[in-house]
Amino acid sequence: MTIVVIIVAVVLVAAVAAFLLRGRGTGGRGLQRRFGPEYDRTVARHDGDTKAAEHELSERVKAHGSLSERPLRPEAREAYSRRWAEVQERFIDSPRDAIVEADALLAQLAHDRGFPDGDSFQEQTDALSVHHAEQVDGYRRVHTAVRGQGGTEEMRKALIESRALFDVLLADSPNESATTDRHDESVRTDRHQAKGSAACTTTPSARRSPFSAPSPVRAPRRRTPPSGRP
């Protein structure tokens, strides 16, 4: 009888400990650590009501916390990387079309990694926020730009910010995301340099990538009059 009581007591203690650990990860500070900037955005959307915001975030964790991301096949990763480069190229001549393509590309990539289908944008971004809280807002900005009347600069910023989510979804690990990004930037730079060489006799500035830093402005050289002359 004494052994049975001890076993029951041990089980109860283990259950309480598990409950407390789960609460620590889904409430208050646990949610702040997990969601980072997404926590602040959710509180702001609830007009400062942290209780309502934390309830929403906790529901997201319950609904999508167990989601397991599917790996991409190497050929699929290469295809996605190529299509994203094409989106950035298209932005030069047609920003609106490029943003529409980027929105669809992110939705498809997220779906292929195991997130809910892009037909339900809210559900998909909720799930993404549970696993990629630092990067999900760029996707929202692109989605908003597609449906809004923002100017070219707003669309450019949205596309740049959404690249972070694209990279982390394309990579199998966070470290690989940075490596992929550096490789793509190198390839893109070489492509732009080749285009610049081919178009140098026409309008070189017209084909400048909107995602590269502007060229430095050189000050005009001052001519110094010969010494001894008035």
Tab-separated table of C-alpha atoms in Angstrom:
chain	number	residue	atom	x	y	z
A	1	MET	CA	0.000	0.000	0.000
A	2	THR	CA	2.817	2.383	0.902
A	3	ILE	CA	4.530	1.687	-2.455
A	4	VAL	CA	1.320	2.503	-4.331
A	5	VAL	CA	0.989	5.819	-2.495
A	6	ILE	CA	4.595	6.708	-3.304
A	7	ILE	CA	4.100	5.875	-6.995
A	8	VAL	CA	0.938	7.980	-7.183
A	9	ALA	CA	2.712	10.869	-5.468
A	10	VAL	CA	5.617	10.685	-7.936
A	11	VAL	CA	3.216	10.689	-10.895
A	12	LEU	CA	1.363	13.696	-9.520
A	13	VAL	CA	4.596	15.635	-8.938
A	14	ALA	CA	5.736	14.843	-12.492
A	15	ALA	CA	2.389	15.988	-13.904
A	16	VAL	CA	2.509	19.261	-11.954
A	17	ALA	CA	6.089	19.888	-13.069
A	18	ALA	CA	5.157	19.281	-16.714
A	19	PHE	CA	2.194	21.633	-16.380
A	20	LEU	CA	4.360	24.365	-14.896
A	21	LEU	CA	6.999	23.988	-17.585
A	22	ARG	CA	4.363	24.190	-20.298
A	23	GLY	CA	2.848	27.276	-18.720
A	24	ARG	CA	6.255	28.896	-18.531
A	25	GLY	CA	6.684	28.419	-22.292
A	26	THR	CA	3.235	29.644	-23.325
A	27	GLY	CA	2.485	32.476	-20.957
A	28	GLY	CA	3.878	35.909	-20.203
A	29	ARG	CA	7.628	35.990	-20.520
A	30	GLY	CA	7.694	32.630	-22.267
A	31	LEU	CA	5.611	34.055	-25.090
A	32	GLN	CA	7.763	37.164	-25.257
A	33	ARG	CA	10.898	35.058	-25.631
A	34	ARG	CA	9.316	32.819	-28.222
A	35	PHE	CA	7.672	35.449	-30.409
A	36	GLY	CA	9.995	38.442	-29.962
A	37	PRO	CA	8.798	41.313	-32.207
A	38	GLU	CA	5.670	39.349	-33.090
A	39	TYR	CA	4.640	39.595	-29.427
A	40	ASP	CA	4.874	43.397	-29.564
A	41	ARG	CA	2.961	43.561	-32.857
A	42	THR	CA	0.179	41.402	-31.442
A	43	VAL	CA	-0.107	43.520	-28.285
A	44	ALA	CA	-0.254	46.666	-30.439
A	45	ARG	CA	-2.997	45.153	-32.607
A	46	HIS	CA	-4.983	44.496	-29.417
A	47	ASP	CA	-4.534	48.148	-28.373
A	48	GLY	CA	-2.172	47.268	-25.545
A	49	ASP	CA	-4.288	44.480	-24.080
A	50	THR	CA	-1.546	41.996	-23.174
A	51	LYS	CA	-4.015	39.435	-21.854
A	52	ALA	CA	-5.858	39.282	-25.175
A	53	ALA	CA	-2.596	39.241	-27.120
A	54	GLU	CA	-1.142	36.425	-25.021
A	55	HIS	CA	-4.342	34.426	-25.398
A	56	GLU	CA	-4.080	34.752	-29.184
A	57	LEU	CA	-0.413	33.760	-29.226
A	58	SER	CA	-1.062	30.807	-26.900
A	59	GLU	CA	-3.788	29.609	-29.258
A	60	ARG	CA	-1.333	29.817	-32.151
A	61	VAL	CA	1.141	27.645	-30.243
A	62	LYS	CA	-1.561	25.094	-29.430
A	63	ALA	CA	-2.690	24.961	-33.068
A	64	HIS	CA	0.696	24.960	-34.812
A	65	GLY	CA	3.402	24.279	-32.226
A	66	SER	CA	3.650	20.591	-33.125
A	67	LEU	CA	4.051	21.291	-36.850
A	68	SER	CA	7.109	19.602	-38.333
A	69	GLU	CA	8.692	21.325	-41.331
A	70	ARG	CA	9.258	19.122	-44.356
A	71	PRO	CA	12.671	19.297	-46.025
A	72	LEU	CA	12.941	20.423	-49.640
A	73	ARG	CA	14.561	18.336	-52.322
A	74	PRO	CA	17.787	19.888	-53.677
A	75	GLU	CA	16.261	20.495	-57.107
A	76	ALA	CA	13.262	22.230	-55.530
A	77	ARG	CA	15.537	24.505	-53.517
A	78	GLU	CA	17.472	25.423	-56.638
A	79	ALA	CA	14.254	26.164	-58.501
A	80	TYR	CA	12.968	28.400	-55.705
A	81	SER	CA	16.277	30.262	-55.531
A	82	ARG	CA	16.214	30.831	-59.282
A	83	ARG	CA	12.614	32.060	-59.207
A	84	TRP	CA	13.386	34.533	-56.416
A	85	ALA	CA	16.285	35.936	-58.438
A	86	GLU	CA	13.898	36.341	-61.365
A	87	VAL	CA	11.451	38.210	-59.110
A	88	GLN	CA	14.151	40.700	-58.185
A	89	GLU	CA	15.110	41.122	-61.846
A	90	ARG	CA	11.466	41.702	-62.782
A	91	PHE	CA	11.114	44.367	-60.095
A	92	ILE	CA	13.341	46.701	-62.137
A	93	ASP	CA	10.810	46.936	-64.980
A	94	SER	CA	7.563	45.927	-63.266
A	95	PRO	CA	7.509	46.340	-59.451
A	96	ARG	CA	3.829	45.448	-59.116
A	97	ASP	CA	4.160	42.168	-61.026
A	98	ALA	CA	7.279	41.283	-59.036
A	99	ILE	CA	5.490	41.813	-55.719
A	100	VAL	CA	2.572	39.655	-56.828
A	101	GLU	CA	4.988	36.887	-57.819
A	102	ALA	CA	6.910	37.185	-54.528
A	103	ASP	CA	3.669	36.857	-52.543
A	104	ALA	CA	2.666	33.712	-54.446
A	105	LEU	CA	6.193	32.288	-54.205
A	106	LEU	CA	6.333	32.676	-50.424
A	107	ALA	CA	2.913	31.073	-50.042
A	108	GLN	CA	3.955	28.104	-52.173
A	109	LEU	CA	7.306	27.699	-50.420
A	110	ALA	CA	5.662	27.770	-46.979
A	111	HIS	CA	3.143	25.169	-48.128
A	112	ASP	CA	5.898	22.915	-49.480
A	113	ARG	CA	7.689	23.140	-46.116
A	114	GLY	CA	4.563	21.830	-44.369
A	115	PHE	CA	2.728	24.991	-43.320
A	116	PRO	CA	-1.007	25.474	-43.977
A	117	ASP	CA	-2.021	26.247	-47.531
A	118	GLY	CA	-1.612	29.822	-48.738
A	119	ASP	CA	-5.329	30.055	-49.574
A	120	SER	CA	-5.805	30.955	-45.891
A	121	PHE	CA	-3.251	33.711	-45.455
A	122	GLN	CA	-4.129	34.315	-41.807
A	123	GLU	CA	-3.758	30.675	-40.840
A	124	GLN	CA	-0.516	30.358	-42.777
A	125	THR	CA	1.081	33.430	-41.193
A	126	ASP	CA	-0.132	32.347	-37.754
A	127	ALA	CA	1.671	29.042	-38.201
A	128	LEU	CA	4.756	30.751	-39.608
A	129	SER	CA	4.839	33.135	-36.655
A	130	VAL	CA	5.084	30.204	-34.229
A	131	HIS	CA	8.203	28.860	-35.948
A	132	HIS	CA	9.675	31.954	-37.633
A	133	ALA	CA	8.470	34.894	-35.576
A	134	GLU	CA	11.478	37.054	-36.466
A	135	GLN	CA	10.879	36.839	-40.215
A	136	VAL	CA	7.124	36.494	-40.761
A	137	ASP	CA	6.245	40.188	-40.903
A	138	GLY	CA	8.082	40.703	-44.194
A	139	TYR	CA	5.659	38.266	-45.799
A	140	ARG	CA	2.751	40.289	-44.407
A	141	ARG	CA	4.209	43.476	-45.874
A	142	VAL	CA	4.450	41.908	-49.325
A	143	HIS	CA	0.897	40.574	-49.041
A	144	THR	CA	-0.328	44.041	-48.029
A	145	ALA	CA	1.567	45.693	-50.890
A	146	VAL	CA	-0.127	43.373	-53.387
A	147	ARG	CA	-3.537	44.541	-52.220
A	148	GLY	CA	-2.678	48.175	-51.571
A	149	GLN	CA	-1.688	51.218	-53.558
A	150	GLY	CA	1.785	51.688	-52.149
A	151	GLY	CA	4.492	53.287	-54.230
A	152	THR	CA	7.579	51.649	-55.657
A	153	GLU	CA	9.694	52.428	-52.587
A	154	GLU	CA	7.193	50.755	-50.250
A	155	MET	CA	7.131	47.687	-52.491
A	156	ARG	CA	10.930	47.612	-52.633
A	157	LYS	CA	11.210	47.681	-48.831
A	158	ALA	CA	8.562	44.979	-48.489
A	159	LEU	CA	10.399	42.724	-50.927
A	160	ILE	CA	13.714	43.236	-49.124
A	161	GLU	CA	12.180	42.438	-45.737
A	162	SER	CA	10.372	39.351	-47.043
A	163	ARG	CA	13.686	37.913	-48.224
A	164	ALA	CA	14.484	36.937	-44.625
A	165	LEU	CA	11.532	34.526	-44.489
A	166	PHE	CA	12.349	33.186	-47.936
A	167	ASP	CA	15.909	32.408	-46.842
A	168	VAL	CA	14.947	30.663	-43.613
A	169	LEU	CA	12.311	28.546	-45.380
A	170	LEU	CA	14.703	27.658	-48.178
A	171	ALA	CA	17.395	26.512	-45.762
A	172	ASP	CA	17.354	23.301	-43.746
A	173	SER	CA	19.004	25.110	-40.799
A	174	PRO	CA	19.431	28.766	-39.650
A	175	ASN	CA	23.172	28.688	-40.398
A	176	GLU	CA	22.551	27.451	-43.911
A	177	SER	CA	20.234	30.409	-44.504
A	178	ALA	CA	23.123	32.847	-44.196
A	179	THR	CA	25.302	30.750	-46.521
A	180	THR	CA	22.568	30.565	-49.140
A	181	ASP	CA	22.016	34.300	-48.929
A	182	ARG	CA	25.704	35.067	-49.479
A	183	HIS	CA	25.857	32.700	-52.463
A	184	ASP	CA	22.760	34.201	-54.083
A	185	GLU	CA	24.043	37.729	-53.557
A	186	SER	CA	27.316	36.770	-55.233
A	187	VAL	CA	25.524	35.245	-58.221
A	188	ARG	CA	23.215	38.236	-58.489
A	189	THR	CA	26.134	40.662	-58.333
A	190	ASP	CA	27.923	38.827	-61.156
A	191	ARG	CA	24.749	38.916	-63.227
A	192	HIS	CA	24.298	42.637	-62.746
A	193	GLN	CA	27.943	43.296	-63.572
A	194	ALA	CA	27.558	41.349	-66.802
A	195	LYS	CA	24.432	43.278	-67.693
A	196	GLY	CA	26.142	46.535	-66.913
A	197	SER	CA	29.028	45.677	-69.257
A	198	ALA	CA	26.626	44.786	-72.060
A	199	ALA	CA	24.578	47.946	-71.632
A	200	CYS	CA	27.354	50.430	-70.902
A	201	THR	CA	26.902	52.145	-74.283
A	202	THR	CA	23.230	52.839	-73.624
A	203	THR	CA	21.770	53.630	-70.200
A	204	PRO	CA	23.805	51.898	-67.440
A	205	SER	CA	21.956	53.549	-64.561
A	206	ALA	CA	18.567	52.464	-65.888
A	207	ARG	CA	19.352	48.791	-65.201
A	208	ARG	CA	20.759	49.280	-61.713
A	209	SER	CA	19.379	46.773	-59.218
A	210	PRO	CA	16.920	48.375	-56.762
A	211	PHE	CA	18.392	46.136	-54.046
A	212	SER	CA	21.977	47.389	-54.312
A	213	ALA	CA	23.491	50.418	-52.604
A	214	PRO	CA	23.706	53.610	-54.687
A	215	SER	CA	27.040	54.521	-56.213
A	216	PRO	CA	29.023	57.149	-54.277
A	217	VAL	CA	28.838	60.678	-55.599
A	218	ARG	CA	32.238	62.045	-56.478
A	219	ALA	CA	32.997	65.689	-55.830
A	220	PRO	CA	34.124	67.664	-58.911
A	221	ARG	CA	37.886	68.102	-59.174
A	222	ARG	CA	39.036	71.667	-58.621
A	223	ARG	CA	41.609	73.092	-60.968
A	224	THR	CA	44.508	74.875	-59.283
A	225	PRO	CA	45.802	77.933	-61.186
A	226	PRO	CA	49.555	77.882	-62.049
A	227	SER	CA	51.717	79.558	-59.416
A	228	GLY	CA	53.121	83.004	-60.194
A	229	ARG	CA	50.155	84.060	-62.348
A	230	PRO	CA	47.478	86.471	-61.185
